[in-house]
PDB file of C-alpha atoms in Angstrom:
ATOM      1  CA  UNK A   1     -16.823 -15.142  16.058  1.00  0.00           C
ATOM      2  CA  UNK A   2     -15.653 -18.478  15.730  1.00  0.00           C
ATOM      3  CA  UNK A   3     -11.969 -19.296  17.091  1.00  0.00           C
ATOM      4  CA  UNK A   4      -9.455 -18.538  19.851  1.00  0.00           C
ATOM      5  CA  UNK A   5      -6.515 -15.768  20.540  1.00  0.00           C
ATOM      6  CA  UNK A   6      -3.810 -15.120  22.880  1.00  0.00           C
ATOM      7  CA  UNK A   7      -2.391 -11.834  23.261  1.00  0.00           C
ATOM      8  CA  UNK A   8      -2.633  -7.821  24.052  1.00  0.00           C
ATOM      9  CA  UNK A   9      -4.819  -5.025  24.031  1.00  0.00           C
ATOM     10  CA  UNK A  10      -3.234  -1.676  25.034  1.00  0.00           C
ATOM     11  CA  UNK A  11      -5.197   1.351  24.665  1.00  0.00           C
ATOM     12  CA  UNK A  12      -4.037   5.352  24.332  1.00  0.00           C
ATOM     13  CA  UNK A  13      -5.657   8.263  23.522  1.00  0.00           C
ATOM     14  CA  UNK A  14      -6.923   8.013  19.809  1.00  0.00           C
ATOM     15  CA  UNK A  15      -5.901   4.421  19.389  1.00  0.00           C
ATOM     16  CA  UNK A  16      -5.323   1.103  20.349  1.00  0.00           C
ATOM     17  CA  UNK A  17      -2.829  -2.156  19.479  1.00  0.00           C
ATOM     18  CA  UNK A  18      -4.499  -5.657  19.869  1.00  0.00           C
ATOM     19  CA  UNK A  19      -1.430  -8.227  19.273  1.00  0.00           C
ATOM     20  CA  UNK A  20      -0.974 -12.110  19.496  1.00  0.00           C
ATOM     21  CA  UNK A  21      -1.708 -15.083  18.003  1.00  0.00           C
ATOM     22  CA  UNK A  22      -4.948 -15.640  16.484  1.00  0.00           C
ATOM     23  CA  UNK A  23      -6.960 -18.736  15.057  1.00  0.00           C
ATOM     24  CA  UNK A  24     -10.042 -17.318  14.005  1.00  0.00           C
ATOM     25  CA  UNK A  25     -12.703 -16.044  11.478  1.00  0.00           C
ATOM     26  CA  UNK A  26     -14.828 -13.619  12.235  1.00  0.00           C
ATOM     27  CA  UNK A  27     -18.596 -12.253  10.597  1.00  0.00           C
ATOM     28  CA  UNK A  28     -19.059  -9.464   8.335  1.00  0.00           C
ATOM     29  CA  UNK A  29     -18.760  -6.471  10.425  1.00  0.00           C
ATOM     30  CA  UNK A  30     -18.248  -3.040  10.530  1.00  0.00           C
ATOM     31  CA  UNK A  31     -16.410  -0.392  13.137  1.00  0.00           C
ATOM     32  CA  UNK A  32     -15.878   2.993  13.329  1.00  0.00           C
ATOM     33  CA  UNK A  33     -12.089   2.865  13.630  1.00  0.00           C
ATOM     34  CA  UNK A  34      -9.939   2.304  11.099  1.00  0.00           C
ATOM     35  CA  UNK A  35      -8.012  -0.728  11.089  1.00  0.00           C
ATOM     36  CA  UNK A  36      -4.182  -0.947  10.538  1.00  0.00           C
ATOM     37  CA  UNK A  37      -3.661  -5.558  10.042  1.00  0.00           C
ATOM     38  CA  UNK A  38       0.319  -6.464  10.415  1.00  0.00           C
ATOM     39  CA  UNK A  39       0.849 -10.176   9.896  1.00  0.00           C
ATOM     40  CA  UNK A  40       3.781 -10.592  11.764  1.00  0.00           C
ATOM     41  CA  UNK A  41       4.006 -14.502  11.183  1.00  0.00           C
ATOM     42  CA  UNK A  42       2.313 -15.617   8.384  1.00  0.00           C
ATOM     43  CA  UNK A  43      -0.737 -13.893   6.872  1.00  0.00           C
ATOM     44  CA  UNK A  44      -4.491 -13.526   6.591  1.00  0.00           C
ATOM     45  CA  UNK A  45      -7.178 -12.917   4.606  1.00  0.00           C
ATOM     46  CA  UNK A  46     -10.000 -10.168   4.457  1.00  0.00           C
ATOM     47  CA  UNK A  47     -12.755  -9.753   2.212  1.00  0.00           C
ATOM     48  CA  UNK A  48     -15.515  -6.829   2.294  1.00  0.00           C
ATOM     49  CA  UNK A  49     -19.554  -7.025   1.878  1.00  0.00           C
ATOM     50  CA  UNK A  50     -18.892  -7.561  -1.988  1.00  0.00           C
ATOM     51  CA  UNK A  51     -17.590 -10.931  -1.813  1.00  0.00           C
ATOM     52  CA  UNK A  52     -18.598 -14.448   0.319  1.00  0.00           C
ATOM     53  CA  UNK A  53     -15.024 -15.392  -0.014  1.00  0.00           C
ATOM     54  CA  UNK A  54     -12.137 -14.373   1.379  1.00  0.00           C
ATOM     55  CA  UNK A  55      -9.243 -12.903  -1.048  1.00  0.00           C
ATOM     56  CA  UNK A  56      -5.775 -13.354  -1.335  1.00  0.00           C
ATOM     57  CA  UNK A  57      -3.407 -14.041   1.392  1.00  0.00           C
ATOM     58  CA  UNK A  58      -2.310 -10.750   3.008  1.00  0.00           C
ATOM     59  CA  UNK A  59       0.678  -9.739   5.370  1.00  0.00           C
ATOM     60  CA  UNK A  60      -0.472  -5.720   5.661  1.00  0.00           C
ATOM     61  CA  UNK A  61      -3.847  -4.064   4.710  1.00  0.00           C
ATOM     62  CA  UNK A  62      -5.341  -0.819   5.985  1.00  0.00           C
ATOM     63  CA  UNK A  63      -9.292  -0.995   6.427  1.00  0.00           C
ATOM     64  CA  UNK A  64     -11.397   2.023   5.963  1.00  0.00           C
ATOM     65  CA  UNK A  65     -13.700   3.019   9.327  1.00  0.00           C
ATOM     66  CA  UNK A  66     -17.290   1.926   8.940  1.00  0.00           C
ATOM     67  CA  UNK A  67     -16.977  -0.608   6.050  1.00  0.00           C
ATOM     68  CA  UNK A  68     -17.735  -3.976   6.635  1.00  0.00           C
ATOM     69  CA  UNK A  69     -15.223  -6.580   6.299  1.00  0.00           C
ATOM     70  CA  UNK A  70     -14.157 -10.258   7.853  1.00  0.00           C
ATOM     71  CA  UNK A  71     -11.111 -10.879   8.848  1.00  0.00           C
ATOM     72  CA  UNK A  72      -9.630 -15.220   8.841  1.00  0.00           C
ATOM     73  CA  UNK A  73      -6.230 -15.361  10.467  1.00  0.00           C
ATOM     74  CA  UNK A  74      -4.308 -18.428  11.547  1.00  0.00           C
ATOM     75  CA  UNK A  75      -0.908 -16.193  12.503  1.00  0.00           C
ATOM     76  CA  UNK A  76       0.430 -14.135  14.707  1.00  0.00           C
ATOM     77  CA  UNK A  77      -1.132 -10.537  14.047  1.00  0.00           C
ATOM     78  CA  UNK A  78      -1.140  -6.688  15.080  1.00  0.00           C
ATOM     79  CA  UNK A  79      -4.409  -4.669  14.799  1.00  0.00           C
ATOM     80  CA  UNK A  80      -3.721  -1.367  15.055  1.00  0.00           C
ATOM     81  CA  UNK A  81      -7.240   0.823  15.322  1.00  0.00           C
ATOM     82  CA  UNK A  82      -7.294   4.300  15.163  1.00  0.00           C
ATOM     83  CA  UNK A  83     -10.098   6.807  15.882  1.00  0.00           C
ATOM     84  CA  UNK A  84     -10.882   8.381  12.051  1.00  0.00           C
ATOM     85  CA  UNK A  85     -11.502  11.935  13.858  1.00  0.00           C
ATOM     86  CA  UNK A  86      -8.329  12.064  15.377  1.00  0.00           C
ATOM     87  CA  UNK A  87      -5.484  13.895  13.456  1.00  0.00           C
ATOM     88  CA  UNK A  88      -3.437  10.671  12.857  1.00  0.00           C
ATOM     89  CA  UNK A  89      -6.596   9.204  11.986  1.00  0.00           C
ATOM     90  CA  UNK A  90      -7.862  11.809   9.151  1.00  0.00           C
ATOM     91  CA  UNK A  91      -3.973  11.563   7.747  1.00  0.00           C
ATOM     92  CA  UNK A  92      -3.898   7.922   7.024  1.00  0.00           C
ATOM     93  CA  UNK A  93      -7.747   7.739   6.196  1.00  0.00           C
ATOM     94  CA  UNK A  94      -7.347  10.529   3.288  1.00  0.00           C
ATOM     95  CA  UNK A  95      -3.791   8.595   1.804  1.00  0.00           C
ATOM     96  CA  UNK A  96      -5.079   4.930   2.242  1.00  0.00           C
ATOM     97  CA  UNK A  97      -9.038   4.825   2.230  1.00  0.00           C
ATOM     98  CA  UNK A  98     -10.435   7.276  -0.077  1.00  0.00           C
ATOM     99  CA  UNK A  99     -10.281   4.243  -2.623  1.00  0.00           C
ATOM    100  CA  UNK A 100     -11.502   1.444  -1.143  1.00  0.00           C
ATOM    101  CA  UNK A 101     -12.732  -0.930   2.022  1.00  0.00           C
ATOM    102  CA  UNK A 102      -9.087  -2.870   1.564  1.00  0.00           C
ATOM    103  CA  UNK A 103      -5.970  -0.698   0.733  1.00  0.00           C
ATOM    104  CA  UNK A 104      -2.470  -2.280   1.021  1.00  0.00           C
ATOM    105  CA  UNK A 105       0.730  -0.467   3.258  1.00  0.00           C
ATOM    106  CA  UNK A 106       3.123   0.256   0.572  1.00  0.00           C
ATOM    107  CA  UNK A 107       6.411  -1.506   1.385  1.00  0.00           C
ATOM    108  CA  UNK A 108       8.443   1.806   1.932  1.00  0.00           C
ATOM    109  CA  UNK A 109       6.080   2.493   4.344  1.00  0.00           C
ATOM    110  CA  UNK A 110       6.105  -0.526   6.515  1.00  0.00           C
ATOM    111  CA  UNK A 111       9.633  -0.635   7.483  1.00  0.00           C
ATOM    112  CA  UNK A 112      10.826  -2.464  10.594  1.00  0.00           C
ATOM    113  CA  UNK A 113       7.465  -2.422  12.481  1.00  0.00           C
ATOM    114  CA  UNK A 114       6.663  -5.840  12.014  1.00  0.00           C
ATOM    115  CA  UNK A 115       9.741  -7.246  12.895  1.00  0.00           C
ATOM    116  CA  UNK A 116      10.050  -5.128  16.266  1.00  0.00           C
ATOM    117  CA  UNK A 117       6.485  -5.516  17.039  1.00  0.00           C
ATOM    118  CA  UNK A 118       6.765  -9.559  16.981  1.00  0.00           C
ATOM    119  CA  UNK A 119      10.236  -9.239  19.034  1.00  0.00           C
ATOM    120  CA  UNK A 120       8.572  -7.200  21.273  1.00  0.00           C
ATOM    121  CA  UNK A 121       5.397  -9.495  21.853  1.00  0.00           C
ATOM    122  CA  UNK A 122       7.835 -12.581  21.795  1.00  0.00           C
ATOM    123  CA  UNK A 123      10.255 -11.195  23.955  1.00  0.00           C
ATOM    124  CA  UNK A 124       7.493  -9.956  26.585  1.00  0.00           C
ATOM    125  CA  UNK A 125       9.191  -6.623  25.805  1.00  0.00           C
ATOM    126  CA  UNK A 126       6.293  -4.824  27.919  1.00  0.00           C
ATOM    127  CA  UNK A 127       3.020  -3.429  26.660  1.00  0.00           C
ATOM    128  CA  UNK A 128       4.654   0.299  26.455  1.00  0.00           C
ATOM    129  CA  UNK A 129       7.492  -0.838  24.192  1.00  0.00           C
ATOM    130  CA  UNK A 130       4.649  -2.591  22.091  1.00  0.00           C
ATOM    131  CA  UNK A 131       2.330   0.431  22.060  1.00  0.00           C
ATOM    132  CA  UNK A 132       5.727   3.020  21.040  1.00  0.00           C
ATOM    133  CA  UNK A 133       6.586   0.765  18.285  1.00  0.00           C
ATOM    134  CA  UNK A 134       2.549   0.818  16.903  1.00  0.00           C
ATOM    135  CA  UNK A 135       2.182   4.473  17.823  1.00  0.00           C
ATOM    136  CA  UNK A 136       5.410   5.411  15.717  1.00  0.00           C
ATOM    137  CA  UNK A 137       4.814   3.273  12.655  1.00  0.00           C
ATOM    138  CA  UNK A 138       1.635   4.872  12.150  1.00  0.00           C
TER     139      UNK A 138
END
């Protein structure tokens, strides 16, 4: 991974929130968690193992567990990681992760979570507030 970031990591049973200002490009990697990625400002790029280049600008995406991917971001981003064996993880996986490594989040599902997370992050809303917003969104 190349780059820098500044933010918070907040964990709870079955998941975590990584939120902050990212300026990075990761190498191709995989992890056991489902990754829900929300651009709170700007956008990010993802790629899977089938391509050498990053795709279109994204503002939301769900990444399936255990699938190789890379992230490029110069943005304020929230990464929500979910254990795929948890009840929530199984539901998210069944709804969004069956067809591909990267799936969009439908706008009707997104709601005001990105705005609320950005406000809590910018205004030092506290880790509990940010975790509550992330968990409620999921």
